[in-house]
CSV table of N, CA, C and O in Angstrom, one decimal:
chain,number,residue,atom,x,y,z
A,1,UNK,N,89.8,-20.2,254.9
A,1,UNK,CA,90.1,-20.1,253.5
A,1,UNK,C,91.0,-19.5,252.8
A,1,UNK,O,91.7,-19.6,251.9
A,2,UNK,N,90.4,-18.2,252.8
A,2,UNK,CA,90.9,-16.9,252.5
A,2,UNK,C,92.1,-16.5,252.4
A,2,UNK,O,93.1,-16.2,251.9
A,3,UNK,N,92.6,-17.2,253.9
A,3,UNK,CA,93.8,-16.4,254.6
A,3,UNK,C,94.5,-17.7,254.0
A,3,UNK,O,95.8,-17.3,253.6
A,4,UNK,N,94.1,-18.9,253.5
A,4,UNK,CA,95.6,-19.6,253.0
A,4,UNK,C,95.4,-19.4,251.8
A,4,UNK,O,96.8,-19.8,251.3
A,5,UNK,N,94.5,-19.0,250.9
A,5,UNK,CA,95.0,-18.3,249.5
A,5,UNK,C,95.8,-17.2,249.6
A,5,UNK,O,96.8,-17.1,248.6
A,6,UNK,N,96.0,-16.7,250.7
A,6,UNK,CA,96.3,-15.5,250.2
A,6,UNK,C,98.1,-15.5,251.0
A,6,UNK,O,99.1,-15.2,250.6
A,7,UNK,N,98.1,-16.4,251.8
A,7,UNK,CA,99.3,-17.3,252.3
A,7,UNK,C,100.0,-17.6,251.3
A,7,UNK,O,100.9,-17.9,250.7
A,8,UNK,N,99.1,-18.6,250.3
A,8,UNK,CA,100.0,-19.6,249.5
A,8,UNK,C,100.2,-18.4,248.0
A,8,UNK,O,101.4,-18.4,247.7
A,9,UNK,N,99.3,-17.3,248.1
A,9,UNK,CA,99.7,-16.0,247.0
A,9,UNK,C,101.2,-15.5,247.2
A,9,UNK,O,102.0,-15.1,246.9
A,10,UNK,N,101.7,-15.3,248.6
A,10,UNK,CA,102.6,-14.7,249.3
A,10,UNK,C,103.9,-15.7,248.9
A,10,UNK,O,104.9,-15.3,248.3
A,11,UNK,N,103.6,-17.2,248.8
A,11,UNK,CA,104.6,-17.7,249.0
A,11,UNK,C,104.8,-17.5,247.6
A,11,UNK,O,106.1,-17.3,246.8
A,12,UNK,N,104.3,-17.9,246.5
A,12,UNK,CA,104.3,-18.0,245.3
A,12,UNK,C,105.1,-16.8,244.6
A,12,UNK,O,105.7,-16.5,243.6
A,13,UNK,N,104.7,-15.2,245.1
A,13,UNK,CA,105.3,-14.2,244.9
A,13,UNK,C,106.5,-14.2,244.9
A,13,UNK,O,107.3,-13.5,244.5
A,14,UNK,N,106.8,-14.8,246.1
A,14,UNK,CA,108.3,-14.6,246.9
A,14,UNK,C,108.9,-15.3,245.8
A,14,UNK,O,110.2,-15.1,245.5
A,15,UNK,N,108.9,-15.8,244.8
A,15,UNK,CA,109.7,-16.9,244.1
A,15,UNK,C,109.5,-16.7,243.0
A,15,UNK,O,109.9,-17.5,242.0
A,16,UNK,N,108.2,-16.1,242.3
A,16,UNK,CA,108.4,-15.6,240.8
A,16,UNK,C,109.3,-13.9,240.6
A,16,UNK,O,109.2,-13.2,241.2
A,17,UNK,N,110.0,-14.6,239.5
A,17,UNK,CA,110.6,-13.6,238.9
A,17,UNK,C,110.9,-14.1,237.7
A,17,UNK,O,110.8,-15.4,237.0
A,18,UNK,N,111.6,-12.8,236.5
A,18,UNK,CA,112.1,-13.7,235.2
A,18,UNK,C,113.2,-14.8,235.0
A,18,UNK,O,112.6,-15.9,234.5
A,19,UNK,N,113.2,-14.6,236.1
A,19,UNK,CA,114.6,-16.0,236.0
A,19,UNK,C,114.0,-17.1,236.8
A,19,UNK,O,114.6,-18.6,236.0
A,20,UNK,N,113.0,-17.3,237.5
A,20,UNK,CA,112.5,-18.8,238.3
A,20,UNK,C,111.3,-18.5,237.3
A,20,UNK,O,110.7,-19.8,237.6
A,21,UNK,N,111.0,-17.9,236.2
A,21,UNK,CA,109.5,-17.9,235.1
A,21,UNK,C,109.8,-20.0,234.8
A,21,UNK,O,108.9,-20.6,234.9
A,22,UNK,N,110.7,-20.2,234.4
A,22,UNK,CA,110.9,-21.7,234.5
A,22,UNK,C,110.5,-23.0,235.2
A,22,UNK,O,110.0,-24.0,235.0
A,23,UNK,N,110.3,-22.5,236.3
A,23,UNK,CA,110.5,-23.5,237.7
A,23,UNK,C,110.1,-22.6,238.9
A,23,UNK,O,110.5,-21.8,239.2
A,24,UNK,N,108.3,-22.6,239.1
A,24,UNK,CA,107.9,-22.4,240.1
A,24,UNK,C,108.1,-22.8,241.2
A,24,UNK,O,107.5,-24.0,241.6
A,25,UNK,N,109.3,-22.7,242.3
A,25,UNK,CA,109.8,-23.6,243.4
A,25,UNK,C,108.6,-23.7,243.9
A,25,UNK,O,108.2,-24.8,244.5
A,26,UNK,N,107.9,-22.5,244.6
A,26,UNK,CA,107.0,-22.6,245.5
A,26,UNK,C,105.6,-23.9,245.1
A,26,UNK,O,105.6,-24.6,245.9
A,27,UNK,N,105.6,-24.0,243.8
A,27,UNK,CA,104.2,-25.0,243.5
A,27,UNK,C,105.3,-26.1,243.1
A,27,UNK,O,104.0,-27.0,243.7
A,28,UNK,N,106.3,-26.2,242.8
A,28,UNK,CA,107.0,-27.8,243.1
A,28,UNK,C,107.3,-27.9,244.3
A,28,UNK,O,106.7,-29.0,245.0
A,29,UNK,N,107.3,-27.1,245.8
A,29,UNK,CA,107.1,-27.8,246.5
A,29,UNK,C,105.9,-27.7,247.0
A,29,UNK,O,105.8,-29.0,247.7
A,30,UNK,N,104.7,-27.2,246.6
A,30,UNK,CA,103.7,-27.8,247.4
A,30,UNK,C,103.4,-29.0,246.7
A,30,UNK,O,102.5,-29.9,247.7
A,31,UNK,N,103.5,-29.1,245.7
A,31,UNK,CA,102.7,-30.5,244.8
A,31,UNK,C,103.7,-32.1,245.6
A,31,UNK,O,103.0,-32.7,245.7
A,32,UNK,N,105.1,-31.8,245.7
A,32,UNK,CA,105.7,-32.8,246.3
A,32,UNK,C,105.3,-32.8,248.1
A,32,UNK,O,104.6,-34.0,247.8
A,33,UNK,N,104.9,-32.0,248.3
A,33,UNK,CA,104.2,-32.3,249.7
A,33,UNK,C,103.4,-32.8,249.9
A,33,UNK,O,103.2,-33.3,250.4
A,34,UNK,N,102.5,-32.1,249.1
A,34,UNK,CA,101.1,-32.7,249.1
A,34,UNK,C,101.0,-33.8,248.8
A,34,UNK,O,100.7,-35.1,249.3
A,35,UNK,N,101.8,-34.8,247.7
A,35,UNK,CA,102.0,-35.8,247.4
A,35,UNK,C,102.7,-37.2,248.1
A,35,UNK,O,101.8,-38.3,248.9
A,36,UNK,N,103.5,-36.5,249.2
A,36,UNK,CA,103.7,-37.1,250.6
A,36,UNK,C,102.5,-37.2,251.2
A,36,UNK,O,102.3,-38.6,252.0
A,37,UNK,N,101.7,-36.1,251.9
A,37,UNK,CA,100.7,-35.9,252.5
A,37,UNK,C,99.7,-37.5,251.9
A,37,UNK,O,99.4,-37.9,252.6
A,38,UNK,N,99.2,-37.3,250.9
A,38,UNK,CA,98.4,-37.8,250.1
A,38,UNK,C,98.4,-39.7,250.0
A,38,UNK,O,98.1,-40.2,250.7
A,39,UNK,N,99.8,-39.8,249.9
A,39,UNK,CA,100.5,-41.3,249.7
A,39,UNK,C,100.4,-41.9,251.3
A,39,UNK,O,100.1,-43.3,251.3
A,40,UNK,N,100.6,-41.2,252.1
A,40,UNK,CA,100.5,-41.3,253.5
A,40,UNK,C,99.5,-41.8,254.3
A,40,UNK,O,99.1,-42.6,254.6
A,41,UNK,N,98.5,-40.8,253.0
A,41,UNK,CA,97.0,-41.0,253.7
A,41,UNK,C,96.3,-42.3,253.5
A,41,UNK,O,95.8,-42.7,253.6
A,42,UNK,N,97.0,-42.7,252.3
A,42,UNK,CA,96.4,-44.1,251.8
A,42,UNK,C,97.0,-45.2,251.4
A,42,UNK,O,96.8,-46.5,251.4
A,43,UNK,N,98.1,-44.7,253.1
A,43,UNK,CA,98.8,-45.8,253.5
A,43,UNK,C,99.9,-47.2,252.3
A,43,UNK,O,100.4,-47.7,252.6
A,44,UNK,N,100.4,-45.8,251.4
A,44,UNK,CA,101.6,-46.4,250.7
A,44,UNK,C,103.0,-45.8,251.4
A,44,UNK,O,103.0,-44.5,251.9
A,45,UNK,N,103.9,-46.6,251.0
A,45,UNK,CA,104.8,-46.0,251.4
A,45,UNK,C,106.3,-45.7,250.9
A,45,UNK,O,107.5,-45.0,251.4
A,46,UNK,N,106.0,-45.2,249.5
A,46,UNK,CA,106.9,-45.0,248.3
A,46,UNK,C,106.9,-43.8,248.3
A,46,UNK,O,106.4,-42.9,247.3
A,47,UNK,N,107.0,-43.0,249.1
A,47,UNK,CA,107.2,-41.5,249.3
A,47,UNK,C,108.7,-40.9,249.5
A,47,UNK,O,108.7,-39.9,249.4
A,48,UNK,N,109.5,-42.1,249.0
A,48,UNK,CA,110.5,-41.0,249.3
A,48,UNK,C,111.5,-39.8,248.2
A,48,UNK,O,111.8,-39.0,249.0
A,49,UNK,N,111.1,-40.7,246.8
A,49,UNK,CA,111.2,-39.3,245.9
A,49,UNK,C,110.9,-38.1,246.6
A,49,UNK,O,111.2,-36.8,246.2
A,50,UNK,N,109.4,-38.2,247.2
A,50,UNK,CA,108.5,-36.7,246.7
A,50,UNK,C,109.3,-35.7,248.0
A,50,UNK,O,109.2,-34.7,248.3
A,51,UNK,N,109.2,-36.8,248.7
A,51,UNK,CA,109.8,-36.2,250.2
A,51,UNK,C,111.4,-35.5,250.0
A,51,UNK,O,111.5,-34.7,250.9
A,52,UNK,N,112.1,-36.1,249.5
A,52,UNK,CA,113.3,-35.7,249.3
A,52,UNK,C,113.3,-34.6,248.4
A,52,UNK,O,113.8,-33.4,248.7
A,53,UNK,N,112.1,-34.2,247.0
A,53,UNK,CA,112.0,-33.0,246.5
A,53,UNK,C,111.6,-32.1,247.3
A,53,UNK,O,111.8,-31.3,247.4
A,54,UNK,N,110.5,-32.2,248.4
A,54,UNK,CA,109.8,-31.6,249.1
A,54,UNK,C,110.3,-30.4,249.8
A,54,UNK,O,111.0,-29.7,250.3
A,55,UNK,N,111.9,-31.4,250.6
A,55,UNK,CA,112.8,-30.7,251.6
A,55,UNK,C,113.7,-29.8,250.7
A,55,UNK,O,113.9,-28.9,251.2
A,56,UNK,N,114.3,-31.0,249.2
A,56,UNK,CA,115.0,-29.5,249.0
A,56,UNK,C,114.6,-28.2,248.2
A,56,UNK,O,115.3,-27.0,248.3
A,57,UNK,N,113.2,-28.1,247.8
A,57,UNK,CA,112.1,-27.3,247.9
A,57,UNK,C,112.3,-26.7,249.1
A,57,UNK,O,112.3,-25.1,248.5
A,58,UNK,N,112.0,-26.7,250.1
A,58,UNK,CA,111.7,-26.3,251.5
A,58,UNK,C,113.1,-25.6,251.6
A,58,UNK,O,113.0,-24.4,252.1
A,59,UNK,N,114.0,-26.1,251.4
A,59,UNK,CA,115.2,-25.2,252.0
A,59,UNK,C,115.2,-24.1,251.2
A,59,UNK,O,115.7,-23.3,251.5
A,60,UNK,N,115.2,-24.5,249.7
A,60,UNK,CA,115.5,-23.2,248.6
A,60,UNK,C,115.2,-22.4,249.2
A,60,UNK,O,115.1,-20.8,249.0
A,61,UNK,N,113.2,-22.0,249.2
A,61,UNK,CA,112.2,-21.5,249.6
A,61,UNK,C,112.7,-20.3,250.2
A,61,UNK,O,112.6,-19.3,250.9
A,62,UNK,N,113.4,-21.0,251.9
A,62,UNK,CA,113.7,-20.7,253.2
A,62,UNK,C,114.7,-19.6,252.8
A,62,UNK,O,115.2,-18.8,253.2
A,63,UNK,N,115.8,-20.4,251.8
A,63,UNK,CA,117.2,-19.4,251.9
A,63,UNK,C,116.7,-18.2,251.0
A,63,UNK,O,117.4,-17.3,250.7
A,64,UNK,N,115.5,-18.5,250.1
A,64,UNK,CA,115.3,-17.0,249.6
A,64,UNK,C,114.8,-16.5,249.6
A,64,UNK,O,114.0,-15.4,248.9
A,65,UNK,N,114.0,-16.6,251.3
A,65,UNK,CA,114.0,-15.3,252.0
A,65,UNK,C,112.0,-15.7,252.4
A,65,UNK,O,111.3,-14.6,252.6
A,66,UNK,N,111.9,-16.7,251.7
A,66,UNK,CA,110.0,-17.0,252.0
A,66,UNK,C,110.4,-17.0,254.0
A,66,UNK,O,110.9,-18.2,254.2
A,67,UNK,N,109.2,-16.6,254.7
A,67,UNK,CA,109.3,-17.0,255.9
A,67,UNK,C,108.8,-18.3,256.5
A,67,UNK,O,107.7,-18.6,256.0
A,68,UNK,N,109.5,-19.2,257.4
A,68,UNK,CA,109.2,-19.9,257.5
A,68,UNK,C,107.5,-20.4,258.2
A,68,UNK,O,107.1,-21.6,258.0
A,69,UNK,N,107.2,-19.4,259.0
A,69,UNK,CA,105.8,-19.3,259.4
A,69,UNK,C,104.6,-19.7,257.9
A,69,UNK,O,103.9,-20.0,258.0
A,70,UNK,N,105.4,-18.7,257.3
A,70,UNK,CA,104.3,-18.9,255.8
A,70,UNK,C,103.9,-20.5,254.7
A,70,UNK,O,103.5,-20.7,254.7
A,71,UNK,N,105.3,-20.6,255.1
A,71,UNK,CA,106.0,-22.3,254.6
A,71,UNK,C,104.8,-23.3,255.7
A,71,UNK,O,104.3,-24.4,255.3
A,72,UNK,N,105.4,-22.9,256.5
A,72,UNK,CA,104.3,-23.9,258.5
A,72,UNK,C,102.4,-23.6,257.9
A,72,UNK,O,101.5,-24.8,257.8
A,73,UNK,N,101.9,-22.8,257.3
A,73,UNK,CA,100.3,-22.2,257.4
A,73,UNK,C,100.2,-22.8,255.8
A,73,UNK,O,99.1,-23.6,256.0
A,74,UNK,N,101.1,-23.2,255.1
A,74,UNK,CA,100.5,-23.8,253.7
A,74,UNK,C,100.3,-25.1,254.2
A,74,UNK,O,99.9,-25.9,253.4
A,75,UNK,N,101.4,-25.7,254.7
A,75,UNK,CA,101.3,-27.1,254.9
A,75,UNK,C,100.5,-27.4,255.5
A,75,UNK,O,99.9,-28.4,255.2
A,76,UNK,N,100.0,-26.9,256.8
A,76,UNK,CA,98.8,-26.9,257.5
A,76,UNK,C,97.7,-26.6,256.3
A,76,UNK,O,96.6,-27.6,256.5
A,77,UNK,N,97.5,-26.1,255.3
A,77,UNK,CA,96.9,-26.3,254.6
A,77,UNK,C,96.4,-27.0,254.0
A,77,UNK,O,95.2,-27.8,253.9
A,78,UNK,N,97.5,-27.7,253.2
A,78,UNK,CA,97.7,-28.9,252.3
A,78,UNK,C,96.9,-30.0,253.2
A,78,UNK,O,96.6,-31.1,252.9
A,79,UNK,N,97.7,-30.4,254.4
A,79,UNK,CA,97.8,-31.7,255.3
A,79,UNK,C,95.7,-31.2,255.8
A,79,UNK,O,95.5,-32.8,255.7
A,80,UNK,N,95.0,-29.8,256.0
A,80,UNK,CA,93.8,-30.4,256.3
A,80,UNK,C,93.6,-30.5,254.7
A,80,UNK,O,92.4,-31.4,254.5
A,81,UNK,N,93.3,-30.1,253.4
A,81,UNK,CA,92.7,-30.5,252.4
A,81,UNK,C,92.7,-32.4,252.6
A,81,UNK,O,91.8,-33.1,252.1
A,82,UNK,N,93.8,-32.9,252.5
A,82,UNK,CA,94.2,-34.7,252.6
A,82,UNK,C,93.4,-34.7,253.6
A,82,UNK,O,92.4,-36.0,253.3
A,83,UNK,N,93.2,-34.3,255.2
A,83,UNK,CA,92.1,-34.9,256.0
A,83,UNK,C,90.9,-35.0,255.3
A,83,UNK,O,90.1,-35.9,255.5
A,84,UNK,N,90.2,-33.8,255.2
A,84,UNK,CA,89.0,-33.5,254.1
A,84,UNK,C,89.2,-34.6,253.6
A,84,UNK,O,87.6,-34.8,253.1
A,85,UNK,N,89.8,-34.8,252.4
A,85,UNK,CA,89.5,-35.6,251.3
A,85,UNK,C,89.1,-37.5,252.0
A,85,UNK,O,88.7,-38.0,251.5
A,86,UNK,N,90.4,-37.6,252.6
A,86,UNK,CA,90.4,-38.9,253.2
A,86,UNK,C,89.1,-38.9,254.5
A,86,UNK,O,88.3,-40.3,253.9
A,87,UNK,N,88.5,-38.2,254.4
A,87,UNK,CA,87.5,-38.0,255.9
A,87,UNK,C,86.2,-38.4,254.7
A,87,UNK,O,85.3,-39.1,255.2
A,88,UNK,N,86.2,-37.8,253.6
A,88,UNK,CA,84.9,-37.9,252.3
A,88,UNK,C,85.2,-39.1,251.8
A,88,UNK,O,84.7,-39.3,250.7
A,89,UNK,N,85.6,-40.1,252.2
A,89,UNK,CA,86.3,-41.2,251.3
A,89,UNK,C,86.4,-41.2,250.3
A,89,UNK,O,85.9,-41.8,249.2
A,90,UNK,N,87.6,-39.7,249.8
A,90,UNK,CA,87.9,-39.9,248.7
A,90,UNK,C,89.2,-40.2,248.6
A,90,UNK,O,90.0,-39.2,248.0
A,91,UNK,N,90.0,-40.7,249.0
A,91,UNK,CA,91.4,-41.1,249.5
A,91,UNK,C,92.0,-41.5,248.3
A,91,UNK,O,92.9,-41.1,248.4
A,92,UNK,N,91.5,-42.1,247.1
A,92,UNK,CA,92.1,-42.1,246.3
A,92,UNK,C,92.5,-41.4,245.0
A,92,UNK,O,92.9,-41.1,244.2
A,93,UNK,N,91.3,-40.1,245.6
A,93,UNK,CA,91.8,-38.6,245.0
A,93,UNK,C,93.0,-38.1,245.5
A,93,UNK,O,93.2,-37.3,244.7
A,94,UNK,N,93.6,-38.4,246.4
A,94,UNK,CA,94.7,-37.7,247.2
A,94,UNK,C,95.7,-37.4,246.4
A,94,UNK,O,95.8,-36.4,246.4
A,95,UNK,N,96.3,-38.1,245.5
A,95,UNK,CA,97.4,-37.4,244.5
A,95,UNK,C,96.9,-36.6,243.3
A,95,UNK,O,97.3,-35.4,242.8
A,96,UNK,N,95.6,-37.0,243.0
A,96,UNK,CA,95.0,-36.1,242.1
A,96,UNK,C,94.6,-34.4,242.6
A,96,UNK,O,94.6,-33.5,241.9
A,97,UNK,N,94.2,-34.4,244.0
A,97,UNK,CA,93.9,-33.1,244.2
A,97,UNK,C,95.4,-32.5,244.4
A,97,UNK,O,95.2,-31.1,244.0
A,98,UNK,N,96.6,-33.0,244.6
A,98,UNK,CA,98.0,-32.3,244.9
A,98,UNK,C,98.1,-31.9,243.5
A,98,UNK,O,98.8,-30.7,243.5
A,99,UNK,N,97.8,-32.7,242.4
A,99,UNK,CA,98.0,-31.9,240.8
A,99,UNK,C,97.3,-30.7,240.7
A,99,UNK,O,98.2,-29.8,239.9
A,100,UNK,N,96.7,-29.8,241.4
A,100,UNK,CA,95.7,-28.5,241.4
A,100,UNK,C,96.8,-28.1,241.3
A,100,UNK,O,96.7,-26.8,240.7
A,101,UNK,N,97.9,-27.7,241.9
A,101,UNK,CA,98.8,-26.5,242.1
A,101,UNK,C,99.8,-26.5,240.5
A,101,UNK,O,100.8,-25.8,240.6
A,102,UNK,N,99.8,-27.7,239.5
A,102,UNK,CA,100.6,-27.6,238.6
A,102,UNK,C,99.4,-27.2,237.7
A,102,UNK,O,99.8,-27.0,236.6
A,103,UNK,N,98.3,-27.3,237.4
A,103,UNK,CA,97.2,-27.3,236.6
A,103,UNK,C,96.9,-25.5,236.6
A,103,UNK,O,95.7,-25.5,235.8
A,104,UNK,N,97.2,-24.6,237.6
A,104,UNK,CA,96.8,-23.7,237.6
A,104,UNK,C,97.6,-22.8,237.2
A,104,UNK,O,99.3,-22.8,237.0
């Protein structure tokens, strides 16, 4: 868990600057990727907008130097979080869990 937090911090740090203060691309990516996975876990099919946003954000992060393996580790952490939520019969909370990256 601590390793995942450290990785997330590295992704955030890579995109945090005065110019990027208005929009934290890493958080935008996390939220959209999480929403895609949460809706899929709940059996909903309307993920196109979130998927499009996540793909664009991921490409932006890679273009700006965030290593691919950091992003994959972050995705694994999000997938694990969604699976645990689904496994504990809290699938209805999936999208709410994704909002944690915008409320911090």
